[in-house]
Amino acid sequence: MVGEILQLGLGTITGMGHREVRFRTPRPDPGVVGLRTADDVFLFAAQVPDIGSARTAIDALAELADRADTDTLLRHRRRCGGSGEWTGVEVSASFLGRRNFNRYDAEDAVGRALARKLGVGYHSRRGDAPPPPGHSAWRLSLDGTHATLMLRIFERPLHRRAYKSRTIPGTLHPPVAAAMARLADIRPGHAVLDPCCGAGTLLLEGRRLHPQARFQGFDLNPDAIGAARANAAGLSDVAIEAADAGDMPVGDASIDRVLCNPPWGTQVAPGGLLGRRPSRWWSELRRVLTPDGSAVLLLPDTGDLTTAIQHRLIPVHVQQLRLSGLQSYIVRLTPRPHQPQPVFPRRRPTADQPVSMSPEAPLRRQSGSRRRR
């Protein structure tokens, strides 16, 4: 996400914390709601020292509402493309460490104070009922040092994509898919393939960033194919087909970029040829990539990279992340050119016939020469 903020020129990074990146922008910019690698974007409202773990200190959080400059926040939200009026309040809280109160206690302390200040209604998250449409969403975080209040720019979180009308089990989180698409360095005219496309999230995030490339997805699951086609409806440059990732119906060296979250059994079990012989994944991946192509994959661990290297696929980028509470890795691999074995002359060289040896070639001790007869 830091790279995307800097590349788009949205502002200066001022800090990084638990699951958050803080940046300062010279003026409110609608571009902040175009961040694809962010779960959500908020405007900073107010900050006070963390209240600690005592339940009796919970009322002190109401000071955040007093400190918030709500007129300026409303103006900034409107300039970023959000609503220009207050119609209600809801608060979502999170905190680090053990506390003698729960998140709902903290939310209610801040939310009721905000509602009184703005003269609007407050919707508590203690029940299962969703907030009424148009309610302003506020975020409260307690990290052990500060209690920070923020205002969401849009009514719905950024990670809820408009294109995602259908989903299936194991569907990739869109901001993660966007980060993988950015890492792939897709260029105009590239052929981009997801051999296990699921609901098509990686393909559609890639197309959103690089609309001049061509995108193709395979899957064996009819539900996945139906979901991907529904999500890609109306896009002529995104093709979804039924095919086995262990025997892809594409030519050798025909794919410039592969984006994939392979089914290694953590959420979705592998099927078809990969279910019987997982190593086929690496041989097929190596076969379809162009010599200057690359693959960006989401893997549950780095153990299979040994197999990838054996298939002449070299990891050039490995990034660790936590996804759905599990440790995972985003890996970028590029093909290693085939290196022919060095050829040695059968005859013993003369003084005017120098022999060039590869530094990787083993040195062999020659036995004594035979006397010619």
Coordinates of C-alpha atoms in Angstrom, one line a residue:
M1 CA 0.0 0.0 0.0
V2 CA 2.9 2.4 0.7
G3 CA 4.1 2.0 -2.8
E4 CA 0.7 2.7 -4.3
I5 CA 0.3 5.9 -2.1
L6 CA 3.7 7.2 -3.2
Q7 CA 3.2 6.2 -6.9
L8 CA -0.1 8.0 -7.1
G9 CA 1.4 11.1 -5.4
L10 CA -1.3 11.2 -2.7
G11 CA 0.9 12.4 0.1
T12 CA 3.8 11.8 2.4
I13 CA 4.0 8.7 4.6
T14 CA 4.1 9.8 8.3
G15 CA 3.9 6.4 10.1
M16 CA 3.1 2.8 10.1
G17 CA 1.3 0.9 12.8
H18 CA -0.7 -2.3 13.4
R19 CA -2.5 -2.9 10.1
E20 CA -2.4 0.7 9.2
V21 CA -0.4 3.3 7.1
R22 CA -0.6 7.0 8.0
F23 CA 0.0 9.6 5.4
R24 CA -0.5 13.4 5.1
T25 CA -1.9 15.0 2.0
P26 CA -1.5 18.7 1.1
R27 CA -5.2 18.9 0.2
P28 CA -8.2 16.5 0.2
D29 CA -7.8 14.4 -3.0
P30 CA -10.5 12.1 -4.5
G31 CA -7.7 9.8 -5.5
V32 CA -7.5 8.4 -2.0
V33 CA -10.7 6.5 -2.6
G34 CA -9.0 4.9 -5.7
L35 CA -6.4 3.0 -3.6
R36 CA -6.7 -0.6 -4.6
T37 CA -4.4 -2.1 -2.0
A38 CA -6.1 -0.6 1.0
D39 CA -9.0 -2.2 2.9
D40 CA -10.3 1.2 3.7
V41 CA -9.4 4.9 4.0
F42 CA -10.2 7.3 6.9
L43 CA -9.7 10.9 7.7
F44 CA -7.9 11.6 11.0
A45 CA -10.3 13.2 13.5
A46 CA -8.7 13.2 17.0
Q47 CA -6.3 11.5 19.3
V48 CA -5.9 11.2 23.1
P49 CA -3.7 8.9 25.3
D50 CA -4.8 5.3 25.5
I51 CA -7.1 4.9 28.5
G52 CA -5.5 1.6 29.6
S53 CA -7.4 -1.5 30.6
A54 CA -9.7 -0.2 33.4
R55 CA -13.4 -0.3 32.7
T56 CA -13.9 2.8 34.8
A57 CA -11.8 4.8 32.3
I58 CA -14.1 4.1 29.4
D59 CA -16.0 7.4 29.6
A60 CA -12.7 9.3 29.0
L61 CA -13.0 8.2 25.3
A62 CA -15.8 10.8 24.9
E63 CA -13.1 13.4 24.8
L64 CA -12.3 12.3 21.3
A65 CA -15.7 13.6 20.2
D66 CA -15.0 16.9 21.8
R67 CA -11.7 17.3 20.1
A68 CA -12.9 16.4 16.6
D69 CA -13.3 19.3 14.2
T70 CA -16.5 18.0 12.6
D71 CA -17.0 21.0 10.3
T72 CA -13.5 20.5 8.7
L73 CA -14.0 16.8 8.6
L74 CA -17.2 17.1 6.7
R75 CA -15.6 19.5 4.2
H76 CA -12.7 17.2 3.6
R77 CA -14.9 14.2 3.2
R78 CA -17.0 16.0 0.6
R79 CA -13.9 17.0 -1.4
C80 CA -12.8 13.4 -1.4
G81 CA -16.1 12.3 -2.9
G82 CA -18.0 11.3 0.2
S83 CA -21.2 12.6 1.7
G84 CA -21.5 16.3 2.7
E85 CA -24.0 15.9 5.5
W86 CA -24.4 14.1 8.9
T87 CA -27.3 11.7 9.0
G88 CA -26.3 9.4 11.8
V89 CA -23.3 7.8 13.6
E90 CA -21.9 4.3 13.9
V91 CA -18.5 3.4 15.4
S92 CA -16.2 0.3 14.9
A93 CA -13.5 -0.2 17.5
S94 CA -10.4 -2.3 17.8
F95 CA -7.7 -2.5 20.5
L96 CA -4.4 -4.3 21.3
G97 CA -3.9 -6.0 24.6
R98 CA -6.2 -7.3 27.3
R99 CA -8.9 -4.9 28.5
N100 CA -11.6 -5.1 31.2
F101 CA -14.1 -3.8 28.7
N102 CA -15.2 -5.0 25.3
R103 CA -15.3 -3.2 21.9
Y104 CA -19.0 -2.4 22.2
D105 CA -18.3 -0.5 25.5
A106 CA -15.7 1.6 23.7
E107 CA -17.9 2.2 20.6
D108 CA -20.9 3.3 22.7
A109 CA -18.8 5.8 24.7
V110 CA -17.5 7.5 21.6
G111 CA -20.6 7.0 19.4
R112 CA -23.1 8.5 21.8
A113 CA -20.8 11.6 22.4
L114 CA -20.5 12.1 18.7
A115 CA -24.3 11.8 18.1
R116 CA -24.9 14.4 20.8
K117 CA -22.4 16.8 19.3
L118 CA -23.8 16.4 15.8
G119 CA -27.5 16.2 16.7
V120 CA -28.1 12.9 14.9
G121 CA -28.9 9.4 15.9
Y122 CA -26.5 6.7 17.0
H123 CA -26.5 3.1 15.9
S124 CA -24.9 0.6 18.3
R125 CA -23.2 -2.4 16.9
R126 CA -24.2 -4.6 19.8
G127 CA -27.1 -6.0 17.8
D128 CA -27.0 -7.8 14.5
A129 CA -29.0 -5.1 12.7
P130 CA -27.1 -3.2 10.1
P131 CA -26.9 0.6 10.4
P132 CA -29.5 2.7 8.5
P133 CA -28.3 3.9 5.0
G134 CA -26.2 7.0 5.1
H135 CA -24.9 6.7 8.6
S136 CA -21.3 8.1 9.0
A137 CA -18.8 5.3 9.9
W138 CA -16.2 6.2 12.4
R139 CA -13.2 4.1 13.4
L140 CA -11.7 3.9 16.9
S141 CA -8.4 2.3 17.6
L142 CA -6.5 1.8 20.9
D143 CA -2.9 0.7 20.3
G144 CA -1.5 0.9 23.9
T145 CA -0.2 4.4 23.4
H146 CA -3.0 6.4 21.8
A147 CA -6.7 6.3 21.3
T148 CA -7.4 7.5 17.8
L149 CA -10.7 8.5 16.1
M150 CA -11.1 8.4 12.3
L151 CA -13.9 9.1 9.9
R152 CA -14.5 6.8 6.9
I153 CA -14.8 8.7 3.6
F154 CA -17.3 6.5 1.9
E155 CA -20.3 4.7 3.3
R156 CA -18.9 1.3 2.4
P157 CA -15.4 0.0 2.8
L158 CA -13.0 0.3 -0.2
H159 CA -12.4 -3.5 -0.2
R160 CA -16.0 -4.2 -1.2
R161 CA -15.6 -4.0 -5.0
A162 CA -18.6 -3.1 -7.1
Y163 CA -17.8 -5.8 -9.7
K164 CA -17.9 -8.6 -7.1
S165 CA -21.5 -9.7 -7.5
R166 CA -20.7 -13.4 -6.8
T167 CA -18.2 -15.2 -4.6
I168 CA -17.1 -18.7 -3.8
P169 CA -15.2 -20.3 -0.8
G170 CA -11.6 -19.4 -0.9
T171 CA -12.1 -16.1 -2.9
L172 CA -9.1 -13.9 -2.6
H173 CA -9.3 -10.6 -0.7
P174 CA -9.4 -7.9 -3.4
P175 CA -6.7 -5.6 -1.9
V176 CA -4.3 -8.6 -1.8
A177 CA -5.2 -9.4 -5.4
A178 CA -4.5 -5.8 -6.3
A179 CA -1.1 -5.9 -4.6
M180 CA -0.2 -9.1 -6.5
A181 CA -1.3 -7.4 -9.8
R182 CA 0.9 -4.4 -9.1
L183 CA 3.9 -6.7 -8.4
A184 CA 3.4 -8.5 -11.7
D185 CA 4.4 -5.5 -13.7
I186 CA 1.8 -6.1 -16.5
R187 CA 2.5 -4.2 -19.7
P188 CA 0.2 -3.3 -22.6
G189 CA -0.5 -6.2 -24.9
H190 CA 0.6 -8.8 -22.3
A191 CA -1.2 -12.2 -22.1
V192 CA -2.2 -12.6 -18.4
L193 CA -3.4 -16.0 -17.1
D194 CA -4.9 -17.3 -13.9
P195 CA -4.9 -21.1 -14.1
C196 CA -7.1 -21.4 -11.0
C197 CA -9.1 -18.3 -11.3
G198 CA -12.0 -19.0 -8.8
A199 CA -14.3 -16.0 -8.8
G200 CA -11.9 -14.0 -11.1
T201 CA -10.7 -11.5 -8.4
L202 CA -7.0 -11.6 -9.6
L203 CA -8.0 -11.2 -13.2
L204 CA -10.3 -8.3 -12.6
E205 CA -7.9 -6.5 -10.3
G206 CA -5.2 -6.9 -12.9
R207 CA -7.5 -5.6 -15.6
R208 CA -8.5 -2.6 -13.5
L209 CA -4.8 -1.6 -13.2
H210 CA -3.8 -2.6 -16.8
P211 CA -6.8 -2.4 -19.2
Q212 CA -4.5 -2.7 -22.3
A213 CA -3.5 -6.3 -21.5
R214 CA -5.5 -9.6 -22.3
F215 CA -6.8 -11.7 -19.5
Q216 CA -7.7 -15.4 -19.4
G217 CA -8.8 -17.6 -16.5
F218 CA -9.2 -21.4 -16.1
D219 CA -10.9 -23.4 -13.4
L220 CA -12.4 -26.9 -13.0
N221 CA -15.2 -25.9 -10.6
P222 CA -18.5 -25.0 -12.4
D223 CA -19.4 -22.7 -9.5
A224 CA -16.2 -20.8 -9.9
I225 CA -16.6 -20.5 -13.6
G226 CA -20.1 -19.1 -13.2
A227 CA -19.0 -16.6 -10.5
A228 CA -16.0 -15.4 -12.5
R229 CA -18.1 -14.9 -15.7
A230 CA -20.7 -13.0 -13.7
N231 CA -18.1 -10.8 -12.1
A232 CA -16.5 -10.2 -15.5
A233 CA -19.8 -9.6 -17.3
G234 CA -19.4 -7.1 -20.2
L235 CA -15.6 -7.3 -20.4
S236 CA -14.6 -8.7 -23.8
D237 CA -10.9 -8.9 -22.9
V238 CA -11.5 -11.3 -19.9
A239 CA -12.1 -14.9 -21.0
I240 CA -13.1 -17.6 -18.5
E241 CA -12.9 -21.3 -19.5
A242 CA -13.1 -24.7 -18.0
A243 CA -9.7 -26.2 -18.0
D244 CA -7.2 -28.2 -15.8
A245 CA -4.3 -26.3 -14.4
G246 CA -2.2 -29.4 -14.7
D247 CA -2.7 -29.4 -18.5
M248 CA -3.4 -25.9 -19.7
P249 CA -4.8 -25.5 -23.2
V250 CA -2.3 -22.8 -24.2
G251 CA 0.9 -23.0 -26.3
D252 CA 4.4 -23.2 -25.0
A253 CA 6.0 -19.9 -24.0
S254 CA 2.7 -18.0 -24.8
I255 CA 1.9 -16.3 -21.5
D256 CA 3.6 -13.2 -20.3
R257 CA 2.3 -13.1 -16.8
V258 CA 0.7 -15.6 -14.5
L259 CA -1.4 -14.4 -11.5
C260 CA -2.6 -17.2 -9.2
N261 CA -3.7 -18.3 -5.8
P262 CA -3.1 -22.1 -6.3
P263 CA -5.3 -24.6 -4.5
W264 CA -2.8 -26.1 -2.0
G265 CA -5.6 -27.4 0.3
T266 CA -5.7 -24.7 2.9
Q267 CA -9.1 -23.4 1.8
V268 CA -9.7 -25.2 -1.5
A269 CA -8.5 -28.8 -2.2
P270 CA -6.6 -29.3 -5.5
G271 CA -8.5 -31.2 -8.1
G272 CA -7.9 -32.8 -11.5
L273 CA -4.3 -33.6 -12.4
L274 CA -2.9 -31.4 -9.6
G275 CA -4.8 -33.4 -7.0
R276 CA -2.9 -36.5 -8.2
R277 CA 0.4 -35.0 -8.9
P278 CA 1.0 -31.5 -7.4
S279 CA 4.4 -31.1 -9.1
R280 CA 2.7 -30.8 -12.5
W281 CA 1.8 -27.2 -11.4
W282 CA 5.5 -26.2 -11.7
S283 CA 6.2 -28.0 -14.9
E284 CA 3.1 -26.5 -16.6
L285 CA 3.9 -23.0 -15.2
R286 CA 7.4 -23.2 -16.6
R287 CA 6.1 -24.5 -20.0
V288 CA 3.6 -21.7 -20.6
L289 CA 5.7 -18.7 -19.5
T290 CA 7.6 -16.7 -22.1
P291 CA 11.4 -16.4 -21.6
D292 CA 11.0 -12.9 -20.1
G293 CA 7.7 -13.7 -18.4
S294 CA 7.0 -14.0 -14.7
A295 CA 4.5 -15.5 -12.2
V296 CA 3.1 -13.9 -9.0
L297 CA 1.7 -16.5 -6.7
L298 CA 0.1 -16.6 -3.2
L299 CA 1.6 -19.6 -1.3
P300 CA 0.9 -21.0 2.2
D301 CA 4.6 -21.6 2.8
T302 CA 7.9 -21.4 1.0
G303 CA 8.6 -25.2 1.0
D304 CA 7.5 -25.7 -2.6
L305 CA 10.0 -23.2 -3.8
T306 CA 12.6 -25.9 -3.9
T307 CA 10.4 -27.7 -6.4
A308 CA 10.0 -24.5 -8.4
I309 CA 13.7 -24.0 -8.6
Q310 CA 14.1 -27.6 -9.8
H311 CA 11.8 -26.6 -12.7
R312 CA 14.0 -23.6 -13.5
L313 CA 11.7 -21.0 -11.9
I314 CA 13.7 -18.6 -9.8
P315 CA 12.0 -16.6 -6.9
V316 CA 13.0 -13.0 -7.3
H317 CA 10.6 -11.5 -4.7
V318 CA 9.2 -13.1 -1.5
Q319 CA 6.9 -11.1 0.8
Q320 CA 5.3 -12.4 4.0
L321 CA 1.8 -11.4 5.0
R322 CA -1.1 -12.6 7.2
L323 CA -4.3 -13.5 5.5
S324 CA -7.4 -14.8 7.3
G325 CA -5.2 -15.2 10.4
L326 CA -2.8 -17.5 8.6
Q327 CA 0.8 -16.7 7.5
S328 CA 1.2 -16.7 3.7
Y329 CA 3.7 -15.5 1.1
I330 CA 3.4 -13.5 -2.1
V331 CA 6.1 -14.8 -4.4
R332 CA 7.3 -13.6 -7.8
L333 CA 9.2 -16.1 -10.0
T334 CA 10.9 -15.8 -13.4
P335 CA 12.1 -18.5 -15.7
R336 CA 15.8 -19.4 -15.8
P337 CA 17.1 -19.8 -19.3
H338 CA 18.1 -23.4 -20.2
Q339 CA 21.9 -23.7 -20.0
P340 CA 23.3 -26.4 -22.3
Q341 CA 25.9 -28.7 -20.8
P342 CA 29.5 -27.9 -21.7
V343 CA 31.0 -30.0 -24.4
F344 CA 34.5 -31.3 -24.0
P345 CA 36.8 -32.5 -26.8
R346 CA 37.4 -36.2 -27.0
R347 CA 41.0 -35.7 -28.2
R348 CA 43.8 -34.3 -26.1
P349 CA 44.4 -30.7 -27.1
T350 CA 47.7 -29.5 -28.5
A351 CA 49.5 -26.4 -27.4
D352 CA 47.8 -24.3 -30.1
Q353 CA 44.3 -25.6 -29.2
P354 CA 43.2 -24.0 -26.0
V355 CA 40.2 -25.5 -24.2
S356 CA 37.6 -23.2 -22.6
M357 CA 35.9 -24.7 -19.5
S358 CA 32.7 -23.5 -17.8
P359 CA 33.3 -22.6 -14.2
E360 CA 30.4 -24.9 -13.3
A361 CA 32.0 -27.8 -15.1
P362 CA 33.5 -30.5 -12.9
L363 CA 37.3 -30.9 -13.1
R364 CA 38.3 -34.4 -14.0
R365 CA 41.6 -36.0 -13.5
Q366 CA 43.0 -37.5 -16.6
S367 CA 44.7 -40.9 -16.5
G368 CA 48.0 -41.4 -18.1
S369 CA 48.0 -41.3 -21.9
R370 CA 48.2 -44.5 -23.9
R371 CA 51.3 -45.0 -26.0
R372 CA 50.4 -45.2 -29.7
R373 CA 51.4 -48.3 -31.4

